[in-house]
XYZ file of C-alpha atoms in Angstrom:
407
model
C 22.216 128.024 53.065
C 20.024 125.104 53.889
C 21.425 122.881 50.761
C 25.076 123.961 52.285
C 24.186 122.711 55.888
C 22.125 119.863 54.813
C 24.005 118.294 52.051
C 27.470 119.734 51.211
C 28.839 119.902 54.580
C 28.081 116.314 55.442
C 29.311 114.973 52.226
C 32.851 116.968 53.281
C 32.867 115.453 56.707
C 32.075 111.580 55.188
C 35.191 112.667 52.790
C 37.416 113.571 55.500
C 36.745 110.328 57.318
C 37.130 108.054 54.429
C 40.907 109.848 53.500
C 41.137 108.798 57.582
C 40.327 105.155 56.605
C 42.131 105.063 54.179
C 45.433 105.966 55.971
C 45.269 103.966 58.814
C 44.535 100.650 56.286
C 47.410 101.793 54.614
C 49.636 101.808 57.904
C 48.199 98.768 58.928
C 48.063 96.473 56.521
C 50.736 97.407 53.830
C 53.221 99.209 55.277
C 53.340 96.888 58.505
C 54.000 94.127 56.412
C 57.113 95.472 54.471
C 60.017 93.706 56.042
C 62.015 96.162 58.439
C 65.349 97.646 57.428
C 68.324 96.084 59.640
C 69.911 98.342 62.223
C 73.456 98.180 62.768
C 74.149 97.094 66.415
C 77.447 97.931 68.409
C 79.882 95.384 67.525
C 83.381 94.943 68.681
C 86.715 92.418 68.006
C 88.347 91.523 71.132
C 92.114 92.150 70.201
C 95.410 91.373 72.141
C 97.516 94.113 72.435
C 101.415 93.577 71.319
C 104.673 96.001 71.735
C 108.068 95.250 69.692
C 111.074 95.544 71.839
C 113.317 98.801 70.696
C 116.273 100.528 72.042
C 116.006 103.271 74.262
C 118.167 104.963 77.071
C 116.907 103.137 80.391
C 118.098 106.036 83.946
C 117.334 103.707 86.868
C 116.669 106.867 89.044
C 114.090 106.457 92.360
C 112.049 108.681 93.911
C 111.525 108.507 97.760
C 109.121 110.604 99.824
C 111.420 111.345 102.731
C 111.506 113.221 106.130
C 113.960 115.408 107.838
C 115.026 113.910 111.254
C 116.946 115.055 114.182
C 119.943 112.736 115.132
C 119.801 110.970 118.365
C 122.002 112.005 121.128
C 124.593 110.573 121.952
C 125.775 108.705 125.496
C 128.801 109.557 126.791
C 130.258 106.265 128.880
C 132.888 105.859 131.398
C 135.813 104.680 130.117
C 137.145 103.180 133.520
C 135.870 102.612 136.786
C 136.316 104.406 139.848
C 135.895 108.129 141.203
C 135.290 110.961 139.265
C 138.076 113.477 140.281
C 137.723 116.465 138.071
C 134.756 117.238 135.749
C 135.996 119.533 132.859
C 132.769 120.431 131.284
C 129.456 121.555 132.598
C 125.643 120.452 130.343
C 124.981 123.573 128.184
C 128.731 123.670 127.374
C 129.413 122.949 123.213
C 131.914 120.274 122.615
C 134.628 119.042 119.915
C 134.762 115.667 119.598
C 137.633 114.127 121.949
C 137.519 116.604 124.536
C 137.602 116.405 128.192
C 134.654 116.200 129.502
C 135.687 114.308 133.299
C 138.482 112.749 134.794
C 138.125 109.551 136.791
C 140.888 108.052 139.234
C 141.409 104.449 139.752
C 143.444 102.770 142.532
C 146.079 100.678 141.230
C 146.413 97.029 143.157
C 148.303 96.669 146.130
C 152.292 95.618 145.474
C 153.567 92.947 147.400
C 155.059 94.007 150.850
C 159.022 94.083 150.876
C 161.388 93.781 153.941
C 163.928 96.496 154.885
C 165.317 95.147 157.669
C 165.883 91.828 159.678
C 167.911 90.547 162.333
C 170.598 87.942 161.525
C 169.044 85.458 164.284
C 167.376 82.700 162.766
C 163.368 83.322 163.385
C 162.467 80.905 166.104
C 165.924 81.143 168.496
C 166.209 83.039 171.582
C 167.020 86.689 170.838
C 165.021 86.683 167.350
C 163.247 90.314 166.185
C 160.176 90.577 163.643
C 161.321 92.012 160.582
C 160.394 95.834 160.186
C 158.252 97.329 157.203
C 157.706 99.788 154.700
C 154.403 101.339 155.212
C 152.686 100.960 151.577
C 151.770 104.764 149.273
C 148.359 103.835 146.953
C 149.028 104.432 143.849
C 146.235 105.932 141.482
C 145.606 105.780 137.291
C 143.596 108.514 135.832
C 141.542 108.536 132.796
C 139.991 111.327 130.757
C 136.485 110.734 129.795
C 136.145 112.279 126.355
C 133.396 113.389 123.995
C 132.014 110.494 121.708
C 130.658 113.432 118.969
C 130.755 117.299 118.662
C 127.718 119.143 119.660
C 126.455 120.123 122.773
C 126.401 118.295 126.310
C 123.314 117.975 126.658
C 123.388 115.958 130.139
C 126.296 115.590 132.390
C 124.840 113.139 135.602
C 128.346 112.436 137.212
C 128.936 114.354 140.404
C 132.939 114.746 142.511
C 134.360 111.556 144.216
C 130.890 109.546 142.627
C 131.702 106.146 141.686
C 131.444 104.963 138.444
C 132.156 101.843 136.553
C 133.083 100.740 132.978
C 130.786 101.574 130.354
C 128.390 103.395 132.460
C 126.627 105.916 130.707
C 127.378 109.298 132.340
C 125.485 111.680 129.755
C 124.745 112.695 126.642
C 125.886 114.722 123.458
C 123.691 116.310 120.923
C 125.326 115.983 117.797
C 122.889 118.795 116.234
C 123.233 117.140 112.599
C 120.005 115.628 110.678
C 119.273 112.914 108.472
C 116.743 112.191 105.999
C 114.824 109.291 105.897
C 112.034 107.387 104.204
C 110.747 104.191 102.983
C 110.955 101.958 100.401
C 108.770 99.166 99.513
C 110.433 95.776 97.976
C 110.379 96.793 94.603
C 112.527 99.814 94.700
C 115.036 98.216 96.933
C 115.355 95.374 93.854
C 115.865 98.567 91.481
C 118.233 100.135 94.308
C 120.282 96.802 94.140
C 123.375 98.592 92.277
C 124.138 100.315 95.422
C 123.614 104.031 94.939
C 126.461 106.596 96.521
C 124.495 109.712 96.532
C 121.094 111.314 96.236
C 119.708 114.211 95.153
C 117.476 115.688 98.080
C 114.791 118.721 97.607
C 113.561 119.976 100.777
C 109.659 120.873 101.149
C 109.894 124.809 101.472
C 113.689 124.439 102.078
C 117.148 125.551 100.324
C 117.940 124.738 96.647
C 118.225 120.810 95.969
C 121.642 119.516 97.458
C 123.960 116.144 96.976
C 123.920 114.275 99.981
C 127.453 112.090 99.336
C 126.208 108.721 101.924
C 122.846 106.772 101.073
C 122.694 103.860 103.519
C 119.641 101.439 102.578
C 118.424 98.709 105.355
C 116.047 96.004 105.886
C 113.426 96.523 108.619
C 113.908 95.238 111.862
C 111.587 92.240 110.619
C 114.625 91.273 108.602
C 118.260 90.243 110.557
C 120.318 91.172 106.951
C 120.944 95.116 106.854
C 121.673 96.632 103.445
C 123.442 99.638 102.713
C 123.664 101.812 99.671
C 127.038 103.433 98.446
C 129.466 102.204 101.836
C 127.893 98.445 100.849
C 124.395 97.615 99.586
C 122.849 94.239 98.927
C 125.279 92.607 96.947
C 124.099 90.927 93.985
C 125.009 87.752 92.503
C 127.825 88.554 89.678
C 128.123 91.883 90.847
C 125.740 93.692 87.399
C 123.362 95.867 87.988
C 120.005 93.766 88.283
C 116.350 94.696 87.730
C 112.732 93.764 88.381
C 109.661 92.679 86.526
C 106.198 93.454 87.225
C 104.472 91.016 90.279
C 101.559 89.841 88.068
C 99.803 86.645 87.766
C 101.395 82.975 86.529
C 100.542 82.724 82.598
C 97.207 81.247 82.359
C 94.945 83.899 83.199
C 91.813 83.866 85.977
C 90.931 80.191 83.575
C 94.269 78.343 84.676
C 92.853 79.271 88.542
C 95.438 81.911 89.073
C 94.929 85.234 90.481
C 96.565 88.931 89.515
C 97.904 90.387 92.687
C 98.438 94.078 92.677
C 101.638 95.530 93.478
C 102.474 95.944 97.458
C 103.610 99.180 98.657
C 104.541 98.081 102.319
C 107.170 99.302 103.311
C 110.183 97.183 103.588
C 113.226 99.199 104.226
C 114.338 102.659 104.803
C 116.701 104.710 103.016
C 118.289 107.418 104.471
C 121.482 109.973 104.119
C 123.295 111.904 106.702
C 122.770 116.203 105.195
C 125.588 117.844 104.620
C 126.886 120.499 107.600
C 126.079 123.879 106.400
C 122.883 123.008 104.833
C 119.651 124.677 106.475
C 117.426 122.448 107.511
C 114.330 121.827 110.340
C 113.313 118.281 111.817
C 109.921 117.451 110.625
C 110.444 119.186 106.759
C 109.362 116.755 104.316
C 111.726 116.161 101.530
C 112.507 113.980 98.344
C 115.082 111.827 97.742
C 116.448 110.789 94.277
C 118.516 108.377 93.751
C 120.273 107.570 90.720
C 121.385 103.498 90.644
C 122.529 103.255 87.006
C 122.153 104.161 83.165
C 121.841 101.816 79.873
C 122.077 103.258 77.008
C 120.584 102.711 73.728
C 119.572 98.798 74.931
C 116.818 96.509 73.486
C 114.107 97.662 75.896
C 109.933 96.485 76.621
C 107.338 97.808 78.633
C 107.395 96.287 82.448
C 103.882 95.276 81.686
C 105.363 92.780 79.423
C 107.359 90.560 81.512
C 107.322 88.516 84.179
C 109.409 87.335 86.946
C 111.729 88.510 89.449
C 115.304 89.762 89.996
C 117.989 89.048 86.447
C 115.056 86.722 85.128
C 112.109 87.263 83.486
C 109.918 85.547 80.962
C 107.940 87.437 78.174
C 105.228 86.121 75.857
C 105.833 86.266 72.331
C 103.350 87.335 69.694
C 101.670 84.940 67.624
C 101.933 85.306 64.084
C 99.704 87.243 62.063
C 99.755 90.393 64.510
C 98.859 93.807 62.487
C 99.856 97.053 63.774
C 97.120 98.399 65.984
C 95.290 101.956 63.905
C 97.063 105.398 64.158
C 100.524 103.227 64.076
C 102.870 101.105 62.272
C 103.940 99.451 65.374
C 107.817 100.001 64.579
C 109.963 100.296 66.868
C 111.413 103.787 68.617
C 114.645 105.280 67.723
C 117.440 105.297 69.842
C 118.001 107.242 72.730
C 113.529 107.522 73.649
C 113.966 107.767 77.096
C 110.112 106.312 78.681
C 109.006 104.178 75.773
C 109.999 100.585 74.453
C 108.560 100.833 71.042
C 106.147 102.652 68.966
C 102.471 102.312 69.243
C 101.059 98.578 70.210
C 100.523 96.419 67.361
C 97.046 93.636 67.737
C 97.341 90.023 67.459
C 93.766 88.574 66.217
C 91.925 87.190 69.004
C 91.674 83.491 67.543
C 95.410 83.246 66.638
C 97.541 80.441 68.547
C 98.479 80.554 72.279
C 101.840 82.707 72.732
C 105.096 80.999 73.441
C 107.192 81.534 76.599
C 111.027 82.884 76.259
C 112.784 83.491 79.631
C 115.056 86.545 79.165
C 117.864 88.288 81.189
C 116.976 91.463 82.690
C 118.725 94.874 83.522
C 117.998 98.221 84.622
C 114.349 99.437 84.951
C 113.051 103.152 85.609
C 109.558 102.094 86.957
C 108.039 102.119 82.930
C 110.552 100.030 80.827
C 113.157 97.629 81.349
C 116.328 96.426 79.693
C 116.576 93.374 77.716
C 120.342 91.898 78.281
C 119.504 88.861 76.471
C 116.705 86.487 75.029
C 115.624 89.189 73.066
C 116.016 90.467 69.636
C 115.543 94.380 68.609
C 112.794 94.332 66.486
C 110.225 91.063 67.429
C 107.026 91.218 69.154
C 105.789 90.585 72.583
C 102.507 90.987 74.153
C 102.212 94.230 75.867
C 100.726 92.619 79.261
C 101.184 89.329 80.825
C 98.613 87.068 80.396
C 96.199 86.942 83.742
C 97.318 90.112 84.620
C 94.927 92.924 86.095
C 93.694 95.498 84.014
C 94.965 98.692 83.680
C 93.142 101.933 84.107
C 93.527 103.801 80.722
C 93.645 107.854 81.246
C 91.001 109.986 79.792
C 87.076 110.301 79.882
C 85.343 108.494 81.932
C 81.764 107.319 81.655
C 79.260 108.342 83.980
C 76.899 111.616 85.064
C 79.313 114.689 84.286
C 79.483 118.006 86.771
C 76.404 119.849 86.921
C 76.360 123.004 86.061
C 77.352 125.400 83.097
């Protein structure tokens, strides 16, 4: 036991702490000088997306958020002055449109004075008589007051023998119809320019969608030009059916000192349709309005985000040469009659490749996602899929961040 404790078990501890040694010379000295082995860092090749311009089936329909409104009354005004005589009608009472409401009487001008009778002594000698006259009847002109609308009287504010005069407004009728109403922003009145007739109107909690058969689009009082849809819109030039492009920036990008202004949504007119007599309805319902303003079919088509400019002209940016379809496509374009989508999946021009070249083209109908090409652009070629300068645009799906807590 002693030769254990005295020599054996310190020659195992001075073995342990040489192995020790050993090691960390070993970590130290060799292995920290073998060269390390090169991580692969995130990397990625800035690419410029690009869409080839297909045919497709553009439906220029719009979509309005509207609200149901009661019409205003209407003033009933004296056609002719003078005193009311007879009133037909009491408020309260429902009316037809035409009918008698009041009756005003007018005094006619006096007629000149005529003699009857004069003696045949010359005026001035001795024996001369004043002629005798005809004592004068007034003569009176009535006039029926009728109803400008049908609905109810809703105020009547003449009184018997009151005097009133032309044009004075003497009450009111309540036509009890509605109209919908709501606004559009400049945009859709551009894509509204091929003056719509009718629209398709779904009341919030109401009866089944119905046609309402008069759409009447106007300026706001801002503007002095009224526009109206179906009985005569803003006319365009030629007569076609026109469309828009996109607001974005001038070519160039945030380097040429340009800005990308968003879209504005202020409201710049209001469209609005008389409903239909018969049809259900509440003031203060909300309700949407579609309009339809036109159909292309099968027509060379790109995404809005591809062009630039304003009503019938536009200008796209063509791809420069070299572009490879982007992965999980072959960048070909769709088939006829895909209704939403210009071409297939985006193609990617390489990042270094030569600045794109202008062409101005003539535009058509739009239905808020593509547009139609009329001319200046082949089936088939390449554009780039946004205007250059122009804002980015939020891409759906995951978004990263701290996630929702819990299980």
């Amino acid at each position: 036991m002693r030769v254990f404790r005295r020599v054996i078990l310190p020659v195992a501890w001075l073995a342990v702490f040489a192995v020790i040694a050993v090691t960390l010379v070993k970590i130290a000295f060799v292995d920290g000088l073998k060269p390390d082995d090169a991580v692969a860092g995130p990397s990625a090749q800035v690419a410029i997306p690009v869409v080839q311009a297909a045919r497709a089936t553009v439906t220029n329909s719009v979509e309005i958020k509207a609200t149901v409104q009661s019409d205003a009354p209407v003033g009933v005004r004296s056609a002719a002055a003078g005193v009311v005589s007879h009133i037909f009608l009491e408020a309260g009472a429902k009316v037809a449109l035409g009918e008698r409401l009041y009756q005003v009487r007018t005094e006619l001008p006096p007629e000149p004075i005529e003699e009857t009778e004069q003696s045949t002594t010359t005026a001035g000698e001795p024996g001369a008589s004043p002629p005798r006259q005809v004592a004068r009847v007034p003569l009176y002109t009535y006039t029926d007051v009728l109803a400008p609308v049908s609905g109810t009287l809703e105020t009547m504010t003449v009184l018997l023998k009151q005097q009133v005069g032309v044009g004075e407004v003497t009450g009111t009728v309540n036509p009890g119809t509605f109209t919908v109403s709501g606004s559009v922003n400049a945009a859709q009145q551009y894509r509204l320019l091929a003056k719509p007739g009718s629209a398709l109107v779904s009341v919030v909690g109401g009866p089944a969608p119905f046609t309402c058969p008069t759409v009447i689009l106007k300026n706001n009082a801002s503007s002095d030009t009224p526009a109206t849809g179906g009985g005569g819109g803003l006319a365009s030039a030629g007569g076609g059916s026109v469309g828009r492009s996109v607001p974005y920036a001038q070519a160039g990008g945030p380097a040429g000192g340009g800005s990308a202004p968003e879209q504005d949504n202020t409201p710049t007119g209001t469209l609005s349709c008389a409903i239909p007599s018969g049809v259900e309805v509440f003031a203060g319902l909300g309700a949407t309005m579609t309009v339809t303003a036109g159909e292309s079919a099968n027509v060379v088509t790109v995404p809005l985000t591809a062009v630039q400019g304003s009503v019938k002209d536009g200008i796209v940016w063509l791809a420069p040469a070299g572009s490879v379809p982007a992965a999980g496509g072959d960048g070909g374009p769709a088939g006829p009659g895909a209704a939403g989508s210009a071409a297939g999946p985006p193609a990617e021009a390489p990042a270094n490749a030569a600045p794109p070249e202008q062409r101005k083209v003539q535009l058509g109908l739009n239905d808020g996602t593509v547009v139609e090409i009329v001319s200046g652009l082949a089936e088939g070629e390449s554009v780039l899929e946004f205007v250059p300068g122009a804002p980015a645009q939020e891409q759906p799906g995951a978004q990263f961040g701290p996630g929702p807590m819990g299980g």
